Short mmCIF file of C-alpha atoms in Angstrom, two decimals:
data_model
loop_
_atom_site.label_atom_id
_atom_site.label_comp_id
_atom_site.label_asym_id
_atom_site.label_seq_id
_atom_site.Cartn_x
_atom_site.Cartn_y
_atom_site.Cartn_z
CA MET I 28 185.21 50.38 134.68
CA HIS I 29 183.12 49.86 131.68
CA GLY I 30 180.18 48.55 133.70
CA HIS I 31 180.51 51.39 136.20
CA GLY I 32 180.68 53.96 133.46
CA GLY I 33 177.60 52.44 131.82
CA TYR I 34 175.69 52.78 135.03
CA ASP I 35 176.57 56.46 135.27
CA SER I 36 175.32 57.15 131.71
CA ASP I 37 172.00 55.46 132.45
CA PHE I 38 171.58 57.55 135.58
CA SER I 39 172.25 60.74 133.65
CA ASP I 40 169.61 59.83 131.02
CA ASP I 41 167.01 59.37 133.73
CA GLU I 42 167.78 62.81 135.14
CA HIS I 43 167.44 64.38 131.67
CA CYS I 44 164.02 62.81 131.11
CA GLY I 45 162.80 64.04 134.50
CA GLU I 46 163.84 67.61 133.77
CA SER I 47 162.10 67.60 130.34
CA SER I 48 158.86 66.29 131.90
CA LYS I 49 159.02 69.06 134.51
CA ARG I 50 159.43 71.69 131.74
CA LYS I 51 156.39 70.33 129.88
CA LYS I 52 154.32 70.56 133.05
CA ARG I 53 155.45 74.15 133.56
CA THR I 54 154.56 75.11 129.97
CA VAL I 55 151.10 73.54 130.32
CA GLU I 56 150.52 75.33 133.62
CA ASP I 57 151.72 78.60 132.05
CA ASP I 58 149.39 78.10 129.11
CA VAL I 59 146.41 77.57 131.43
CA LEU I 60 147.27 80.75 133.38
CA LEU I 61 147.83 82.81 130.22
CA GLN I 62 144.71 81.50 128.39
CA LYS I 63 142.05 84.21 127.78
CA PRO I 64 138.39 83.58 128.60
CA PHE I 65 137.28 83.85 124.93
CA GLN I 66 140.22 81.83 123.57
CA LYS I 67 139.47 78.31 122.27
CA GLU I 68 141.30 75.33 123.65
CA LYS I 69 144.20 73.83 121.67
CA HIS I 70 143.71 70.30 120.53
CA GLY I 71 146.85 68.28 120.79
CA LYS I 72 145.44 65.35 118.83
CA VAL I 73 144.46 65.22 115.18
CA VAL I 74 140.63 65.66 114.75
CA HIS I 75 138.48 62.81 113.50
CA LYS I 76 137.78 62.65 109.79
CA GLN I 77 134.01 63.01 110.29
CA VAL I 78 134.45 66.26 112.34
CA ALA I 79 136.69 67.66 109.64
CA ALA I 80 134.09 66.79 106.92
CA GLU I 81 131.32 68.52 108.92
CA LEU I 82 133.42 71.67 109.29
CA LEU I 83 134.25 71.68 105.59
CA ASP I 84 130.55 71.21 104.62
CA ARG I 85 129.56 74.04 106.95
CA GLU I 86 132.11 76.36 105.38
CA GLU I 87 131.01 75.43 101.86
CA ALA I 88 127.32 75.97 102.74
CA ARG I 89 128.19 79.45 104.12
CA ASN I 90 130.01 80.38 100.95
CA ARG I 91 127.19 79.02 98.74
CA ARG I 92 124.60 80.99 100.75
CA PHE I 93 126.68 84.17 100.39
CA HIS I 94 126.90 83.74 96.55
CA LEU I 95 123.16 82.98 96.24
CA ILE I 96 122.21 86.10 98.23
CA ALA I 97 124.46 88.24 96.01
CA MET I 98 122.55 87.01 92.89
CA ASP I 99 119.28 88.43 91.59
CA ALA I 100 116.23 86.21 90.97
CA TYR I 101 117.02 85.49 87.35
CA GLN I 102 120.71 84.54 87.99
CA ARG I 103 119.66 82.30 90.86
CA HIS I 104 117.07 80.58 88.61
CA ALA I 105 119.67 80.08 85.85
CA LYS I 106 122.14 78.56 88.32
CA PHE I 107 119.58 76.08 89.70
CA VAL I 108 118.63 75.05 86.16
CA ASN I 109 122.29 74.52 85.21
CA ASP I 110 122.90 72.47 88.37
CA TYR I 111 119.88 70.32 87.67
CA ILE I 112 121.00 69.59 84.10
CA LEU I 113 124.54 68.91 85.34
CA TYR I 114 123.49 66.37 88.01
CA TYR I 115 120.29 64.79 86.54
CA GLY I 116 120.75 65.39 82.79
CA GLY I 117 118.36 66.76 80.22
CA LYS I 118 118.12 69.53 77.65
CA ARG I 119 118.05 73.26 78.24
CA GLU I 120 115.13 73.63 75.82
CA ASP I 121 112.94 71.69 78.25
CA PHE I 122 113.35 74.52 80.80
CA ARG I 123 112.74 77.34 78.34
CA ARG I 124 109.51 79.10 79.35
CA LEU I 125 106.95 80.48 76.90
CA GLY I 126 106.45 84.25 77.10
CA GLU I 127 103.17 84.39 75.21
CA ASN I 128 101.04 84.87 78.32
CA ASP I 129 103.42 87.30 80.09
CA LYS I 130 101.91 90.65 81.16
CA THR I 131 103.49 93.76 82.49
CA ASP I 132 101.92 96.15 85.02
CA MET I 133 100.88 98.48 82.15
CA ASP I 134 99.18 95.61 80.34
CA VAL I 135 97.15 94.81 83.49
CA ILE I 136 96.24 98.53 83.89
CA ARG I 137 95.16 98.80 80.23
CA GLU I 138 92.88 95.79 80.59
CA ASN I 139 91.21 96.94 83.84
CA HIS I 140 91.36 100.69 83.48
CA ARG I 141 88.16 102.76 83.73
CA PHE I 142 87.61 106.42 82.84
CA LEU I 143 85.40 106.84 85.90
CA TRP I 144 85.05 104.38 88.79
CA ASN I 145 81.80 104.01 90.67
CA GLU I 146 80.68 101.90 93.61
CA ASP I 147 79.57 98.96 91.43
CA ASP I 148 83.03 98.75 89.79
CA GLU I 149 84.68 98.37 93.22
CA VAL I 150 82.78 95.14 94.05
CA ASP I 151 84.78 91.86 93.90
CA MET I 152 88.14 93.57 93.47
CA ASN I 153 91.01 91.26 92.51
CA TRP I 154 94.65 92.38 92.40
CA GLU I 155 94.41 93.49 88.79
CA LYS I 156 91.50 95.82 89.53
CA ARG I 157 93.19 97.14 92.67
CA LEU I 158 96.31 97.97 90.61
CA ALA I 159 94.15 99.81 88.01
CA LYS I 160 92.22 101.64 90.77
CA LYS I 161 95.49 102.71 92.40
CA TYR I 162 96.69 104.17 89.10
CA TYR I 163 93.33 105.94 88.60
CA ASP I 164 93.61 107.55 92.04
CA LYS I 165 96.89 109.13 91.07
CA LEU I 166 95.45 110.92 88.00
CA PHE I 167 94.32 114.60 88.05
CA LYS I 168 90.67 114.92 87.02
CA GLU I 169 90.12 118.66 86.66
CA TYR I 170 90.95 119.09 82.97
CA CYS I 171 91.18 116.49 80.16
CA ILE I 172 93.74 115.87 77.41
CA ALA I 173 91.98 115.43 74.05
CA ASP I 174 92.84 113.62 70.85
CA LEU I 175 91.12 115.57 68.04
CA SER I 176 92.78 113.80 65.09
CA ARG I 177 89.40 112.29 63.94
CA TYR I 178 87.23 115.39 64.56
CA LYS I 179 85.65 115.16 61.07
CA GLU I 180 84.16 111.80 62.00
CA ASN I 181 82.86 113.34 65.25
CA LYS I 182 85.10 110.96 67.26
CA PHE I 183 87.21 112.28 70.13
CA GLY I 184 89.46 110.67 72.68
CA PHE I 185 89.76 112.03 76.25
CA ARG I 186 91.97 111.04 79.16
CA TRP I 187 92.93 112.54 82.53
CA ARG I 188 96.20 114.38 83.12
CA VAL I 189 99.26 112.86 84.84
CA GLU I 190 101.46 114.64 87.35
CA LYS I 191 104.11 115.62 84.76
CA GLU I 192 101.49 117.41 82.62
CA VAL I 193 100.03 119.27 85.65
CA ILE I 194 103.46 120.54 86.55
CA SER I 195 104.21 121.69 82.98
CA GLY I 196 100.74 123.30 82.63
CA LYS I 197 99.61 121.10 79.68
CA GLY I 198 95.84 121.10 79.44
CA GLN I 199 95.32 124.23 81.53
CA PHE I 200 97.85 126.93 80.59
CA PHE I 201 98.67 125.23 77.28
CA CYS I 202 96.20 123.84 74.77
CA GLY I 203 94.59 120.58 75.85
CA ASN I 204 94.94 118.98 72.43
CA LYS I 205 97.45 116.12 72.52
CA TYR I 206 99.32 117.49 69.45
CA CYS I 207 99.10 121.25 70.16
CA ASP I 208 101.14 123.48 72.54
CA GLU I 209 99.44 126.83 71.92
CA LYS I 210 99.09 129.02 75.00
CA ASP I 211 97.27 132.13 73.69
CA ASN I 212 93.51 132.72 73.46
CA LEU I 213 92.53 129.57 75.30
CA LYS I 214 88.85 128.83 75.94
CA SER I 215 87.24 126.44 78.40
CA TRP I 216 84.73 123.93 77.08
CA GLU I 217 82.35 121.53 78.76
CA VAL I 218 81.73 118.31 76.79
CA ASN I 219 79.34 115.46 77.44
CA PHE I 220 81.69 112.56 76.67
CA GLY I 221 79.92 109.34 75.64
CA TYR I 222 82.05 106.19 75.49
CA ILE I 223 81.81 102.41 75.60
CA GLU I 224 83.88 100.73 78.28
CA HIS I 225 83.99 96.91 78.99
CA GLY I 226 80.87 96.50 76.80
CA GLU I 227 78.91 99.15 78.77
CA LYS I 228 77.86 102.55 77.44
CA ARG I 229 78.65 105.48 79.77
CA ASN I 230 78.59 109.27 79.85
CA ALA I 231 80.85 111.76 81.61
CA LEU I 232 80.83 115.56 81.75
CA VAL I 233 84.45 116.64 81.21
CA LYS I 234 86.19 120.06 80.95
CA LEU I 235 89.04 120.99 78.67
CA ARG I 236 91.01 124.07 77.51
CA LEU I 237 91.59 124.60 73.81
CA CYS I 238 93.05 127.27 71.52
CA GLN I 239 90.97 128.80 68.70
CA GLU I 240 91.98 126.30 66.05
CA CYS I 241 91.37 123.27 68.30
CA SER I 242 88.08 124.83 69.54
CA PHE I 243 86.96 124.90 65.88
CA LYS I 244 87.77 121.19 65.57
CA LEU I 245 85.82 120.38 68.75
CA ASN I 246 82.77 122.34 67.52
CA PHE I 247 83.05 121.11 63.91
CA HIS I 248 79.67 119.25 63.96
CA HIS I 249 77.78 121.09 66.73
CA ARG I 250 78.73 123.72 69.26
CA ARG I 251 79.61 122.68 72.80
CA LYS I 252 78.98 124.66 75.96
CA GLU I 253 81.67 127.30 76.66
CA VAL I 254 82.60 127.83 80.28
CA LYS I 255 83.23 131.44 81.19
CA PRO I 256 84.58 133.01 84.37
CA LYS I 257 82.03 134.33 86.94
CA LYS I 258 83.10 137.95 86.47
CA GLU I 259 82.55 137.69 82.72
CA LYS I 260 79.13 136.17 83.28
CA ASP I 261 78.13 138.97 85.64
CA LYS I 262 79.39 141.53 83.06
CA ILE I 263 77.26 139.96 80.32
CA LYS I 264 74.16 139.97 82.52
CA LYS I 265 74.81 143.66 83.41
CA ASP I 266 75.19 144.57 79.74
CA ARG I 267 71.91 142.81 78.95
CA LYS I 268 70.08 144.69 81.65
CA GLU I 269 71.47 147.99 80.48
CA SER I 270 70.54 147.28 76.83
CA SER I 271 66.98 146.32 77.82
CA TYR I 272 66.73 149.47 80.01
CA LYS I 273 67.91 151.63 77.07
CA LYS I 274 65.36 149.99 74.79
CA SER I 275 62.54 150.68 77.21
CA ARG I 276 63.59 154.33 77.50
CA LEU I 277 63.74 154.72 73.75
CA SER I 278 60.31 153.23 73.33
CA SER I 279 58.91 155.54 76.07
CA ALA I 280 60.58 158.51 74.37
CA GLU I 281 58.95 157.60 71.05
CA GLU I 282 55.53 157.35 72.68
CA THR I 283 55.93 160.75 74.33
CA SER I 284 57.00 162.28 70.97
CA LYS I 285 53.83 160.89 69.34
CA LYS I 286 51.74 162.34 72.11
CA LYS I 287 53.41 165.72 71.64
CA ASP I 288 52.29 165.76 68.07
CA LYS I 289 48.72 165.23 69.20
CA GLY I 290 48.66 168.17 71.52
CA HIS I 291 50.77 170.48 73.61
CA SER I 292 48.35 170.37 76.50
CA SER I 293 48.55 166.66 76.92
CA SER I 294 52.36 166.81 77.05
CA LYS I 295 52.24 169.42 79.78
CA LYS I 296 49.96 167.21 81.79
CA LEU I 297 52.35 164.30 81.34
CA GLU I 298 55.30 166.39 82.44
CA ASP I 299 53.43 167.58 85.51
CA SER I 300 52.43 164.05 86.38
CA ILE I 301 56.06 162.81 85.95
CA ASN I 302 57.36 165.66 88.14
CA ARG I 303 54.79 164.99 90.79
CA HIS I 304 55.66 161.29 90.68
CA SER I 305 59.39 162.00 91.01
CA ASP I 306 58.75 164.46 93.88
CA GLU I 307 56.63 161.92 95.67
CA GLU I 308 59.37 159.27 95.26
CA GLN I 309 62.02 161.62 96.58
CA SER I 310 59.88 162.56 99.61
CA THR I 311 59.09 158.90 100.36
CA SER I 312 62.74 157.90 99.99
CA GLU I 313 63.84 160.76 102.33
CA SER I 314 61.23 159.81 104.87
CA GLU I 315 62.27 156.13 104.71
CA LEU I 316 65.88 157.10 105.43
CA TRP I 317 64.97 158.58 108.75
CA LYS I 318 62.63 155.73 109.81
CA GLY I 319 65.39 153.32 110.96
CA PRO I 320 69.07 152.27 110.64
CA LEU I 321 70.67 151.66 107.26
CA PRO I 322 70.29 148.18 105.84
CA GLU I 323 73.39 146.01 106.48
CA THR I 324 75.39 144.93 103.48
CA ASP I 325 76.85 141.40 103.46
CA GLU I 326 80.62 141.69 103.52
CA LYS I 327 82.46 138.70 102.00
CA SER I 328 85.03 136.90 104.15
CA GLN I 329 88.61 136.39 103.08
CA GLU I 330 88.03 132.67 102.35
CA GLU I 331 85.07 133.54 100.02
CA GLU I 332 87.18 136.07 98.18
CA PHE I 333 89.97 133.49 97.72
CA ASP I 334 87.44 130.89 96.48
CA GLU I 335 86.11 133.33 93.86
CA TYR I 336 89.65 134.21 92.81
CA PHE I 337 90.72 130.57 92.30
CA GLN I 338 87.42 129.75 90.62
CA ASP I 339 88.06 132.51 88.01
CA LEU I 340 91.68 131.37 87.66
CA PHE I 341 90.86 127.72 86.86
CA LEU I 342 88.12 128.39 84.33
#
């Protein structure tokens, strides 16, 4: 009985193992059917130590790259220096750089700046000169800003205006003196500016607008040329012509009065001759009117009128 019963138990264990193996096959087949195309395969075995180390190194390198990109240049430099000292030894003072020869962009511009650039200055351009030339091109060179603090020594400083000063009106609608903001009774002056630049003596004709007090400082030693609008110039010329015409008429009247004193007969002859001369002029002028068409007058175009208007405005 015991042996027979033992045989039955062994048979039942074999059946149980067969059923479990069938279930495993079904689950594997189901997993293959349910697996998605982008899904990675499951590894039943433990990965090799070398593969795990490579994956770990790759993940650490990705994290290190992310942190380095997030840093700026100085932080990155400091980190590399600290890592070098940590692994290879040394002192931090050995890596401390000297800032004696450091230059900013403004230092480079000051060293290579020119008041006026010509063709000879643009030969053999290095990056410092190109930077200074780029800054020069952004300046506004219509009016100057002046430093008149040493006017008694006949020494003046001039520079071109920047965009901020053009927008605010400094140097055109306000006094062009560096330390003055007067806006009434401004006058335009033309100055022959002599200066020494990079060991070379140069001259430049500049224009600036100054108030009365600053104009006195500019002309303290000798008077400069005042620039006046075109309309004002035409008015002055017209006044001069009128004054000269009046003087000639007065002189002719004095001469006729002297001749009257000499004799009444001579004055009558003069009057007759003047009347005859005027009649002849009138007759000739009337005859000339009927000879041909009227002379054409040059009419100014709209662009010429605008040019004259802006020219008067900026003076």
